[in-house]
Coordinates of C-alpha atoms in Angstrom, one line a residue:
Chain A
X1 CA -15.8 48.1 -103.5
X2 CA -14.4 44.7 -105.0
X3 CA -12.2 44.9 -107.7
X4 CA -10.5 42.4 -110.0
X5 CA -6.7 41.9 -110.1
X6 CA -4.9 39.7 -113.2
X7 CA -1.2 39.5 -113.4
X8 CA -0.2 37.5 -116.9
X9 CA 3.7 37.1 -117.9
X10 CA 6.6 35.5 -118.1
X11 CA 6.9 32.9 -114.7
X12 CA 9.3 33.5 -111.9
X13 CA 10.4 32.9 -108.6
X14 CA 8.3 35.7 -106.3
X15 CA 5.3 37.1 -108.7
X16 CA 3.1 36.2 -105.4
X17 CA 4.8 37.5 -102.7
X18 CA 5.5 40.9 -104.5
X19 CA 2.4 41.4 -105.2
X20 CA 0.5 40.5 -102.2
X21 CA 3.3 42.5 -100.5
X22 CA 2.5 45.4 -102.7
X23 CA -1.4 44.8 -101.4
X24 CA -0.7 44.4 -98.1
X25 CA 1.0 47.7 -98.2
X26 CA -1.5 49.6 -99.7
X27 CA -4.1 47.9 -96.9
X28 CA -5.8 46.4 -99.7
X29 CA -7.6 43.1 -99.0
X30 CA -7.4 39.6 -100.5
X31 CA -10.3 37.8 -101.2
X32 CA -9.7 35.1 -103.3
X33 CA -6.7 34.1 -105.2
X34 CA -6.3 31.3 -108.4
X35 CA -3.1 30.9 -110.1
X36 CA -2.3 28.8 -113.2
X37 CA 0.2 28.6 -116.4
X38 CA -1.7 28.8 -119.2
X39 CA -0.2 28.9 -122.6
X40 CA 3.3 28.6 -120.9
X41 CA 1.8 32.4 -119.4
X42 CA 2.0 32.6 -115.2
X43 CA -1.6 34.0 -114.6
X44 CA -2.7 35.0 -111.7
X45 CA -6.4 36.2 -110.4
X46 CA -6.9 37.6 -107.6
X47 CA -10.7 39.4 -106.2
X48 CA -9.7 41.9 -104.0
X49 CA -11.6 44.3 -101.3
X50 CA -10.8 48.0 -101.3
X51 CA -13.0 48.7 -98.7
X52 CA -10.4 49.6 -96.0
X53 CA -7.4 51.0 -98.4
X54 CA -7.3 54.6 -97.9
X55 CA -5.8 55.4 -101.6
X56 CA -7.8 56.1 -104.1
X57 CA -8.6 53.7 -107.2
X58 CA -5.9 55.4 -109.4
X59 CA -3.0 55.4 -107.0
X60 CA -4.0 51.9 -106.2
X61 CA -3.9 51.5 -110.1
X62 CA -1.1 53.0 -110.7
X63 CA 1.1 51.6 -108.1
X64 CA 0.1 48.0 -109.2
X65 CA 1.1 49.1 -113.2
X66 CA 4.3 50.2 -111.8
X67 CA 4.8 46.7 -110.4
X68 CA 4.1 44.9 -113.3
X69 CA 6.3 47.1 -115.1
X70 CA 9.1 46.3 -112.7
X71 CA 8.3 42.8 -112.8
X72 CA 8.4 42.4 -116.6
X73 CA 4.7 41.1 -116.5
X74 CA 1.2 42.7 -117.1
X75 CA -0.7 44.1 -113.9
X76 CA -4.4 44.7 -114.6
X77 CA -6.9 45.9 -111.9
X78 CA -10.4 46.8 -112.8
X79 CA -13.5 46.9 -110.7
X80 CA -15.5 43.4 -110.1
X81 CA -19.1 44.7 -112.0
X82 CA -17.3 45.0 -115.3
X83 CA -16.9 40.7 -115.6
X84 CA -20.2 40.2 -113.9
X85 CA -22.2 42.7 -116.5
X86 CA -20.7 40.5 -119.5
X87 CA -20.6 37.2 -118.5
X88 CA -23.5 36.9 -116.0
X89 CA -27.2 37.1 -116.6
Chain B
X1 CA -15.9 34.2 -111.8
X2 CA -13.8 31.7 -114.3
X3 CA -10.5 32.8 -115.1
X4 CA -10.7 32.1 -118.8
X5 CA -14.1 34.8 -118.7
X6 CA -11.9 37.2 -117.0
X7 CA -9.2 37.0 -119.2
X8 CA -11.7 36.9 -122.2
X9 CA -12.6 40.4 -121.3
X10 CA -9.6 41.7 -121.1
X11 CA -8.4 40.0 -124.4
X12 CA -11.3 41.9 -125.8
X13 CA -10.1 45.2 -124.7
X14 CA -6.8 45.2 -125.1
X15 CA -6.0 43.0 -128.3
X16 CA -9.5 43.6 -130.2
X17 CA -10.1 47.4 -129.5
X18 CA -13.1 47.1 -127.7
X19 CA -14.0 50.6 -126.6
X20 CA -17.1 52.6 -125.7
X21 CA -17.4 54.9 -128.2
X22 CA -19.0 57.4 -126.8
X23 CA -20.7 58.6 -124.2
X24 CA -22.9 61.6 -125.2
X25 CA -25.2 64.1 -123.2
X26 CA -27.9 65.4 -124.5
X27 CA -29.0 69.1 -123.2
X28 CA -32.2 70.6 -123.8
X29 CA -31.9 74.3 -124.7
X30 CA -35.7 75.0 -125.4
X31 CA -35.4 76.8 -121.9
X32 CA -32.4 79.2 -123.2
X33 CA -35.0 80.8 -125.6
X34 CA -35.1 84.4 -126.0
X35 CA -36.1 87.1 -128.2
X36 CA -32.5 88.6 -128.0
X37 CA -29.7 86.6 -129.4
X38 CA -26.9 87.6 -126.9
X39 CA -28.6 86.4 -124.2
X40 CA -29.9 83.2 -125.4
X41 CA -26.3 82.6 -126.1
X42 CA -25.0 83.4 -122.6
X43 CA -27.9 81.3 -121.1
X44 CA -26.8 78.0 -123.8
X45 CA -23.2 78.3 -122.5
X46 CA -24.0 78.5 -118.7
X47 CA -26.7 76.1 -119.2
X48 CA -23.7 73.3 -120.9
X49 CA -21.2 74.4 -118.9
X50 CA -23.0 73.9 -115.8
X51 CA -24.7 70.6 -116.8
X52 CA -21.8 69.1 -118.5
X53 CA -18.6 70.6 -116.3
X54 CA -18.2 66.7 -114.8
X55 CA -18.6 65.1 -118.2
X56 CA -15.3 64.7 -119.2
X57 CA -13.9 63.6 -115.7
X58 CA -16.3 60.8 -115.2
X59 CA -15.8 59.6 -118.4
X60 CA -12.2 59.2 -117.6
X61 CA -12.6 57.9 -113.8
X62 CA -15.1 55.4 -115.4
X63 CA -12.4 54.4 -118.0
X64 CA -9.8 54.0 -114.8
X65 CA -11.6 52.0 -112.9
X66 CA -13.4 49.4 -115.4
X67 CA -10.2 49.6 -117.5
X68 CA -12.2 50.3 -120.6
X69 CA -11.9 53.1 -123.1
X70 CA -14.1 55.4 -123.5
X71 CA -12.9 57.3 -126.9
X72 CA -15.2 59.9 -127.1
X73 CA -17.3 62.2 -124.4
X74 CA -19.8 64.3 -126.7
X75 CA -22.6 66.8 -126.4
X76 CA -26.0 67.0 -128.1
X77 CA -28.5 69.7 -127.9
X78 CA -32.0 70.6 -128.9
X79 CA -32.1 71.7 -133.1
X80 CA -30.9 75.4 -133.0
X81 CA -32.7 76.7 -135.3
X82 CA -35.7 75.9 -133.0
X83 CA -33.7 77.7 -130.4
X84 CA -32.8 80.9 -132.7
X85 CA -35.9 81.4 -133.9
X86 CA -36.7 83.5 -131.6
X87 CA -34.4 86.4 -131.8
X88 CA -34.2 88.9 -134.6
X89 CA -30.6 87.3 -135.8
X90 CA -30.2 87.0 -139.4
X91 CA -27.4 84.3 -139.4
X92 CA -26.5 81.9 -136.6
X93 CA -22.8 81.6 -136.3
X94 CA -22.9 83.1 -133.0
X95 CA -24.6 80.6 -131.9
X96 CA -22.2 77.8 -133.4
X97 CA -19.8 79.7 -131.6
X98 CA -21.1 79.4 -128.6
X99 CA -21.3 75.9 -128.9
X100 CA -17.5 75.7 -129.9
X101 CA -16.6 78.1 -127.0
X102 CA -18.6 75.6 -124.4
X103 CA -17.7 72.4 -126.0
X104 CA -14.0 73.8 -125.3
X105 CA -15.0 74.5 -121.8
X106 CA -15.5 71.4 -120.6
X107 CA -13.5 69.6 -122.7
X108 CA -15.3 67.5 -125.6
X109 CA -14.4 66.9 -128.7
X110 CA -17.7 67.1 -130.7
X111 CA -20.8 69.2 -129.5
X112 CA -24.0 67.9 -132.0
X113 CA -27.0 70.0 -132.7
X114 CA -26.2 72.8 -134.8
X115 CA -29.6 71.5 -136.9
X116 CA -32.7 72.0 -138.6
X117 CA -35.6 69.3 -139.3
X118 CA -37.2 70.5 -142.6
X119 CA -38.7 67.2 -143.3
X120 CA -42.3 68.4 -144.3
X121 CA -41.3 72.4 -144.4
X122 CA -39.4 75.6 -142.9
X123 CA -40.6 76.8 -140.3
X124 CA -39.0 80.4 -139.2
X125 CA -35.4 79.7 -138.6
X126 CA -34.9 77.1 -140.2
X127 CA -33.5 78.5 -143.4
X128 CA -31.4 80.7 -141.5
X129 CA -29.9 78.0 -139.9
X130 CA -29.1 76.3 -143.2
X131 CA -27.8 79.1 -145.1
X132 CA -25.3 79.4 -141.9
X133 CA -24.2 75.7 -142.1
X134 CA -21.0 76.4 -144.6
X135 CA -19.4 79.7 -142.6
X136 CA -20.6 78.2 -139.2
X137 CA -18.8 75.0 -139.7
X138 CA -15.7 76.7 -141.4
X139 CA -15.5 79.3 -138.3
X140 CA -16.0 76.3 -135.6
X141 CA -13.9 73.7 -134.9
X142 CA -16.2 71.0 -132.8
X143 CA -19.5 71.8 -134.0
X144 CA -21.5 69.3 -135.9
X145 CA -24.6 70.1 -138.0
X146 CA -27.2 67.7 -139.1
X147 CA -30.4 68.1 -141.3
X148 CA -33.5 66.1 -141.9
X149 CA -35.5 66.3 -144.7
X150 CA -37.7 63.5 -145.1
X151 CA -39.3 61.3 -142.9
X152 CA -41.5 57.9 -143.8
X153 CA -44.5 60.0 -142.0
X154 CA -44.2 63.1 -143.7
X155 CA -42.2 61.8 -147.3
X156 CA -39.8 63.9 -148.6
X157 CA -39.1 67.5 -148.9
X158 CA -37.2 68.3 -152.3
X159 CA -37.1 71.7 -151.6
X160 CA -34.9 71.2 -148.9
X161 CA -33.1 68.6 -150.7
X162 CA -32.0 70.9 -152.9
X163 CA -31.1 73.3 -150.3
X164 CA -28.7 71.2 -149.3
X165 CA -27.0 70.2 -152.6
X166 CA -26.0 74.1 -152.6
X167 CA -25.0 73.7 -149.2
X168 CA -22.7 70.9 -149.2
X169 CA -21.2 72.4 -152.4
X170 CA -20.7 76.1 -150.1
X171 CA -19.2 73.6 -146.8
X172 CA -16.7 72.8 -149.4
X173 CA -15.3 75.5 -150.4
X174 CA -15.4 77.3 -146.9
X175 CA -13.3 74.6 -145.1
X176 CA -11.8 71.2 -145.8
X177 CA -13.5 69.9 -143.0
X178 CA -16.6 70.7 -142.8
X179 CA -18.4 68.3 -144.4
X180 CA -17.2 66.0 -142.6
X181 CA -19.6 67.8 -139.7
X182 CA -22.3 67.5 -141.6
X183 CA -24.9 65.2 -142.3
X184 CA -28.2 65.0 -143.8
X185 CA -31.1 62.6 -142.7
X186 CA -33.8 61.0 -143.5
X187 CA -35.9 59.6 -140.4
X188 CA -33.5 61.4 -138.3
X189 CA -33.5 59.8 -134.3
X190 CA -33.6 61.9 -131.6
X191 CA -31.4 60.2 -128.9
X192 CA -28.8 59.1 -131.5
X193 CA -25.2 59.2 -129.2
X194 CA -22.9 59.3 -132.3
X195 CA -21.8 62.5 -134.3
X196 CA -21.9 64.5 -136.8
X197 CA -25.2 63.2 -136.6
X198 CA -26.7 63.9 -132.9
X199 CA -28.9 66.4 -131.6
X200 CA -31.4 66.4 -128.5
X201 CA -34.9 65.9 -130.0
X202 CA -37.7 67.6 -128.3
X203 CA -39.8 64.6 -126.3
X204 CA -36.3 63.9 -124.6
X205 CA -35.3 64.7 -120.6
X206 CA -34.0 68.0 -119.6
X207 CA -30.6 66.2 -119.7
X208 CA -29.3 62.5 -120.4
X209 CA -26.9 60.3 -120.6
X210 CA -26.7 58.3 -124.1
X211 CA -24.1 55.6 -125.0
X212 CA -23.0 54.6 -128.1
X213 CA -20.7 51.1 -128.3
X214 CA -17.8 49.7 -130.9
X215 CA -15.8 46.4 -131.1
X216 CA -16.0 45.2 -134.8
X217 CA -12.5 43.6 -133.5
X218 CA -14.4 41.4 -131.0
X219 CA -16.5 40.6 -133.8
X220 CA -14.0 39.8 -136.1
X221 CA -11.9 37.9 -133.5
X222 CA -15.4 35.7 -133.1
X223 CA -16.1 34.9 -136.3
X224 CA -12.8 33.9 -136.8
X225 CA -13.2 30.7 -134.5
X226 CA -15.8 29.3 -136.9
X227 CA -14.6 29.6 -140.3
X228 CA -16.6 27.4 -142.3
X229 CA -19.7 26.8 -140.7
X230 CA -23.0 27.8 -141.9
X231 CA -24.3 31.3 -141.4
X232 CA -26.6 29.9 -138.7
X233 CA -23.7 29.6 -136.4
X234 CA -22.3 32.9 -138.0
X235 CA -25.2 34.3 -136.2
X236 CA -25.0 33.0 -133.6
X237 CA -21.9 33.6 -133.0
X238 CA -22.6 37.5 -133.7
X239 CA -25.4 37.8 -130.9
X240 CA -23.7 36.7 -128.4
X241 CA -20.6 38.8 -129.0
X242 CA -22.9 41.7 -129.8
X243 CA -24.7 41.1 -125.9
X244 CA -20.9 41.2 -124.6
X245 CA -20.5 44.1 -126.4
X246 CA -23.4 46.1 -125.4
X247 CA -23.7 44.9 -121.5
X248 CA -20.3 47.1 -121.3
X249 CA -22.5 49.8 -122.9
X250 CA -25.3 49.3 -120.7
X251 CA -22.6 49.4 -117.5
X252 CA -21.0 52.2 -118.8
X253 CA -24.2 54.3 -119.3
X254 CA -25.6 53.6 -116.2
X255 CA -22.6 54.4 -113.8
X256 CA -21.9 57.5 -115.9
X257 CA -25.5 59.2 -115.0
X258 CA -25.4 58.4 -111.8
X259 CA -22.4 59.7 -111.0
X260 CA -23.4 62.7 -113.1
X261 CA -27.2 62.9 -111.6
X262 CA -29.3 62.9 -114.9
X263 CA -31.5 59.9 -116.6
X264 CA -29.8 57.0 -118.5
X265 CA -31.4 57.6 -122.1
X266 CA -30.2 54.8 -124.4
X267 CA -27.6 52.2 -125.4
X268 CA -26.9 52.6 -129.4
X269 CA -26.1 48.8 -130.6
X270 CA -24.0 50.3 -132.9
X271 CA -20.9 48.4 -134.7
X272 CA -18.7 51.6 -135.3
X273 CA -15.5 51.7 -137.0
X274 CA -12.1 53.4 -136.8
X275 CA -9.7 53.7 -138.9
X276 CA -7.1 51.4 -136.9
X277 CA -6.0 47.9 -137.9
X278 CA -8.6 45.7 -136.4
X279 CA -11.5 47.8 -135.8
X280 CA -12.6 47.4 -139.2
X281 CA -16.2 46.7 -140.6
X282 CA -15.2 45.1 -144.0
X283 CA -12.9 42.9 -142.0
X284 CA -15.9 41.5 -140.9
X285 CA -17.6 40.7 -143.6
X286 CA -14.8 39.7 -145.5
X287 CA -14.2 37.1 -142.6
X288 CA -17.2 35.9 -143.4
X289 CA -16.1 35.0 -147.1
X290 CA -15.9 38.0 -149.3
X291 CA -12.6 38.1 -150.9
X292 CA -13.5 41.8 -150.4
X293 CA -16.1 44.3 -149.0
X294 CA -17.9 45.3 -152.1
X295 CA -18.3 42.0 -154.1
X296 CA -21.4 40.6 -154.6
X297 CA -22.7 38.9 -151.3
X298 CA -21.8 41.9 -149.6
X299 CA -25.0 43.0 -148.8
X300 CA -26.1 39.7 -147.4
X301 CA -23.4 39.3 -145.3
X302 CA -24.1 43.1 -144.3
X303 CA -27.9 42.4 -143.3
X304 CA -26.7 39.4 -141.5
X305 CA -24.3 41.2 -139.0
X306 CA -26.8 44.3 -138.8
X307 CA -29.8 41.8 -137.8
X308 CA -27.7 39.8 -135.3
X309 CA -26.0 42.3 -133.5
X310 CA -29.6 43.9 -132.7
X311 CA -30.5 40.3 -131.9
X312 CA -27.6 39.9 -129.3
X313 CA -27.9 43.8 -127.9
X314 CA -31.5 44.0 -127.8
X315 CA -31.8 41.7 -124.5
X316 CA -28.4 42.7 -123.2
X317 CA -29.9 46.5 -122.2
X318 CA -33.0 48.2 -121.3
X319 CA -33.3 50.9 -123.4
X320 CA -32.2 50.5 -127.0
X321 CA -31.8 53.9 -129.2
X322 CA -30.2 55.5 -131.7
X323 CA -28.9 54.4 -135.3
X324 CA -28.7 50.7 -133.9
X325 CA -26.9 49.1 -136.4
X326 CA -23.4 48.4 -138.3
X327 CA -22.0 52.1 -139.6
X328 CA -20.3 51.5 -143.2
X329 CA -18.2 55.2 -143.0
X330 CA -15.7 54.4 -145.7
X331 CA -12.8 56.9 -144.7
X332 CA -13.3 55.7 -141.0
X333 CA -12.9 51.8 -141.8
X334 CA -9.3 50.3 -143.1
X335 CA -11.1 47.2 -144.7
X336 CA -13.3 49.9 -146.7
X337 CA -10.3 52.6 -147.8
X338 CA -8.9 49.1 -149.2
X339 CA -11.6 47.7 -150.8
X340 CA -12.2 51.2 -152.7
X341 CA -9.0 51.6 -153.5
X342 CA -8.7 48.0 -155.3
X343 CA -11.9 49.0 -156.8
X344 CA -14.0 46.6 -155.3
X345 CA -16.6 49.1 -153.9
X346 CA -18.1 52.1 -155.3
X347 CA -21.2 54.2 -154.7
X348 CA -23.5 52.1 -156.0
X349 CA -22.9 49.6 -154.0
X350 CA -23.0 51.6 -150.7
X351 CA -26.1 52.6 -151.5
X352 CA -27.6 49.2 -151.7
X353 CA -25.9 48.6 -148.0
X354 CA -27.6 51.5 -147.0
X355 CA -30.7 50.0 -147.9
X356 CA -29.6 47.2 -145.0
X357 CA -27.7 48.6 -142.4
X358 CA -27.3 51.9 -140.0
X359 CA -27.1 55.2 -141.6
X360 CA -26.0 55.8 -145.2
X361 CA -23.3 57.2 -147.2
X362 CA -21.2 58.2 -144.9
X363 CA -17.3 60.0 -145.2
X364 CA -17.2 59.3 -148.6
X365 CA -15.2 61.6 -151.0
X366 CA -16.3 62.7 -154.5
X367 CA -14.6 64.9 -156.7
X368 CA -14.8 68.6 -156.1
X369 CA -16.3 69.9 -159.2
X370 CA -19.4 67.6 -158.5
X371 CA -22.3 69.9 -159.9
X372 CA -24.7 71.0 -156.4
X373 CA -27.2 69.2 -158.1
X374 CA -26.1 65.7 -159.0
X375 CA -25.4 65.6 -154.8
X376 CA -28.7 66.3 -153.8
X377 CA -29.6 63.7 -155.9
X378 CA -27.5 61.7 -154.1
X379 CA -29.3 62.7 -151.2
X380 CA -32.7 62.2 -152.7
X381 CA -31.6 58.4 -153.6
X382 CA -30.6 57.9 -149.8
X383 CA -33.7 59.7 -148.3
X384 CA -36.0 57.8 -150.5
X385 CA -34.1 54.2 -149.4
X386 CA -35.0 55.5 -145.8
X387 CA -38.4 56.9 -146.2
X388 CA -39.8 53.9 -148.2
X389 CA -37.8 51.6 -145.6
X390 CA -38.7 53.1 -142.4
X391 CA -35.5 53.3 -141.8
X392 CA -32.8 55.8 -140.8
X393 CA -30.4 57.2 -143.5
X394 CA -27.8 59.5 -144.0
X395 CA -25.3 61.7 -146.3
X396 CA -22.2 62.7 -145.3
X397 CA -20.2 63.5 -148.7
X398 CA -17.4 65.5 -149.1
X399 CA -16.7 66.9 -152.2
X400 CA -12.8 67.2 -152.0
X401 CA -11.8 70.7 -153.7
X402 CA -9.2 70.4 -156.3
X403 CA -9.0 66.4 -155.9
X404 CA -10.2 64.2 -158.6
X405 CA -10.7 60.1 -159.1
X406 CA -8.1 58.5 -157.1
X407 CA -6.7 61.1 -155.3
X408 CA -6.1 60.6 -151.5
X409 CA -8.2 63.2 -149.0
X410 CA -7.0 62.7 -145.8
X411 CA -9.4 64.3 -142.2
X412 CA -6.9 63.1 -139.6
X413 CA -7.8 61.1 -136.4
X414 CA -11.1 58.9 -136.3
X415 CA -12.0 60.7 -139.2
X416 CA -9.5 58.9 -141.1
X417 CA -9.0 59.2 -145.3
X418 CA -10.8 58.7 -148.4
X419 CA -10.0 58.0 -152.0
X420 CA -12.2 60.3 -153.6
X421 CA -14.8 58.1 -155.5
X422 CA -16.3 58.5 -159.1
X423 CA -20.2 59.5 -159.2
X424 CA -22.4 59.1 -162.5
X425 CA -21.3 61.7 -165.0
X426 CA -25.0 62.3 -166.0
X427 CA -26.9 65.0 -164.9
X428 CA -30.2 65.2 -162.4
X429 CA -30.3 68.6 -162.8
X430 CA -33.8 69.3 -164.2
X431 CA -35.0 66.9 -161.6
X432 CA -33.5 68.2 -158.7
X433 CA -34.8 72.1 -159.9
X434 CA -38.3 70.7 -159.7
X435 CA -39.0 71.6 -156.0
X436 CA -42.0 70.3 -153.7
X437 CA -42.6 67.7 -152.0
X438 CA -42.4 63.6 -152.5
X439 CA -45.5 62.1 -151.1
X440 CA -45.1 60.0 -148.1
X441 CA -45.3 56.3 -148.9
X442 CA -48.5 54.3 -148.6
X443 CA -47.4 52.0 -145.7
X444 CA -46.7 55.0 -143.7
X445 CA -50.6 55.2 -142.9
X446 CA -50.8 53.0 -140.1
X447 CA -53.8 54.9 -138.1

């Protein structure tokens, strides 16, 4: 399963590390990363592969919400389909 | 996958209240039939316990992992008094029960179905079922109950019309609520997702899947980026949010029955309000140039949005159902509650955007003492707007005991609150006490 992961906030010195750490930890695997400021906003995309985590989708969630919260920034992770359903043909 | 596309969806969801609105099952019960009422009523509860145990659950693992809401997970089920007829029963509460009792079970807030379809005439059961609307609704809490009687086939039935002036009246009195779960229909749909109004028709599947899709905040949040161009781009700018919109729908619908193991049925391209800030209908329109919802131009700006958000969601899904349009509730809908309350809309006007858009009078309040009478009338207007239109409409009316012009009724949650609204002081009594039948229109003859 690939899922989508978008981490928007306040910049700072780390937001990458902790959360590939936080990935790597949970055996989840990156696929593609992009990173940009827009609208003064650190934003961060990255298209991960769940295939060989052994955590469910919820923990995986969860875990990553907690992060963000720790962080002071906003951790969203949602399956890949959901972007391709809307904005491909 | 562009980054500004993935952060436009999630803009969309979190900031503009983009939500499935519901995901409903339909249940056939034609095969719980049987000539003794306690045991048609043990084999309905097994029957949507069994088939709708997972509903709730996938509903909310689906919301998880796609990070959308999904408000409401819902129930339909074949007309009951189709289902009742057969035993001996003289009223059908028990069987509303029942429906509660299972809706409980697994978990739903609303179970549809609780209905008769009286169009052209009663059948056996069918005036049962009526006459038990007002104690079923007052003695359930998450039973809806829907009626149809007219269709642009079959024309309208006046007797029934009447019936259900009385029973409006009755709802009323027995519970504050209950009207609320009731609606009446003309050209009532069988596969329509959204309550009070669903039921399970008859040519439907043994079980499906239905979805029914919001986001008049993605709408709103559209139009707002091109204030001041012609309504071409207005359009425009509608269908393609409307396709967003209802390719989530389509998603939605289509994980949710596989996971669950029945057929998709259909994606409802409905706009559907709440009574939040920013998931409001009249916001809409009045973005489009209205200083409110209710002034003249309303209705053209409503048959705008209704045309182009079928435009957009037609081509977006495979199967399109249901009401299909833009739902004008008024207690649901900030923008509309306003725009009443500053006495910018009244009934007359809804009815015209009836003629125009999904459904029909919906959640409105009118004083209590309305006579029985003057609301079928009501529902006589409606149903002939419908019949002569080929389209669907609806009455949902509540008249508010005790409350007169002005006062505040208030239904709590998505159900939101009304200022209860004047209606014409004179009477339609000797028309309504006439009876029979209105013939079918001439267009209806397409053989």
């Amino acid at each position: 399963m690939k899922a989508i992961l978008t981490v928007v906030g306040q910049d700072k010195v780390g937001i990458v590390a902790a959360v590939s750490n936080k990935l790597a930890a949970l055996s989840v695997n990156i696929l593609d990363i992009s990173q940009t400021i827009m609208e003064k906003n650190f934003t961060m995309m990255m298209m991960l592969d769940l295939e060989s985590t052994t955590d469910d989708f919820i923990t995986i969630k969860n875990q990553m919400t907690e992060l963000g919260n720790q962080l002071g920034l906003t951790i969203h992770i949602q399956r890949e389909d959901i972007f391709n359903t809307m904005h491909k043909l | 996958m562009e980054t500004a596309q993935i952060l436009e969806t999630i803009r969309m969801i979190e900031e503009e209240k983009l939500d499935i609105r519901t995901i409903t099952m339909g249940i056939s019960l034609l095969d719980c039939i049987d000539s003794d009422g306690e045991t048609a009523r043990k084999k309905i509860y097994n029957k949507i316990t069994r088939l709708a145990k997972d509903l709730v659950k996938v509903g909310e693992d689906i919301e998880a992992e796609y990070g959308i809401p999904i408000i409401n997970k819902r129930i339909s089920v074949t007309p009951i008094a189709l289902v009742a007829a057969a035993t001996q029963d003289k009223d059908y509460v028990a069987f509303a029960k029942t429906l509660d009792q299972a809706a409980k079970d697994v978990g739903v807030n609303f179970i549809g179905g609780f209905s008769a379809l009286v169009q052209k005439g009663y059948q056996y059961g069918d005036d049962i079922l009526i006459n038990s609307i007002p104690q079923a609704l007052a003695e359930t809490e998450r039973v809806c109950s829907s009626v149809n009687i007219g269709s642009t086939r079959t024309g309208i039935n006046m007797d029934a019309v009447r019936h259900m002036g009385y029973v409006i009246t009755e709802t009323a009195k027995k519970s504050d609520l209950g009207c609320a779960k009731l609606v009446v229909f003309a050209n009532a749909v069988e596969d329509n997702p959204f309550m009070a109004g669903a039921f399970h028709g008859v040519g439907e599947a043994d079980c499906i899947i239905n979805v029914g899709v919001s986001g008049p905040g993605v709408v709103k949040r559209a139009l707002e980026k091109v204030k001041g161009e012609p309504f071409d781009v207005v359009a425009e700018t509608v269908k393609k949010t409307a396709f967003k919109i209802t390719r989530m729908g389509q998603l939605v619908g289509q994980v949710a029955s596989k996971r669950l193991g029945v057929h998709f049925g259909i994606v409802d391209l409905s706009l559907a309000p709440t009574p939040a800030v920013g998931d409001s209908m009249a916001h809409i329109l009045e973005e489009m140039g209205l200083e409110s919802v209710g002034t003249h131009g309303t209705t053209a700006a409503l048959a705008l949005l209704n045309d182009a958000v079928k435009k957009g969601g037609v081509m977006a899904c495979g199967h399109v159902g249901g009401l299909s349009g833009a739902f004008i509730p008024v207690s649901e809908d900030k923008g509309m509650i306003d725009a009443v309350e500053r006495g910018a809309l009244n009934l007359e006007k809804l009815e015209a955007m009836t003629a125009i858009c999904s459904v029909g009078l919906d959640m409105i309040a009118i004083p209590g003492d309305t006579p029985s009478e003057t609301i079928a009338a009501i529902i006589a207007d409606e149903a002939a707007i419908g019949v002569v239109n080929n389209k669907t409409t609806a009455v949902r009316i509540i008249p508010a005991q005790g409350k007169q012009v002005g006062d505040i009724v208030s239904f709590g949650g998505l159900l939101g609150y009304a200022p209860v609204m004047p209606v014409n002081k004179f009477a339609s009594t000797d028309f309504i006490l006439r009876g029979g039948r209105i013939p079918a229109p001439i267009h209806s003859f397409k053989n």
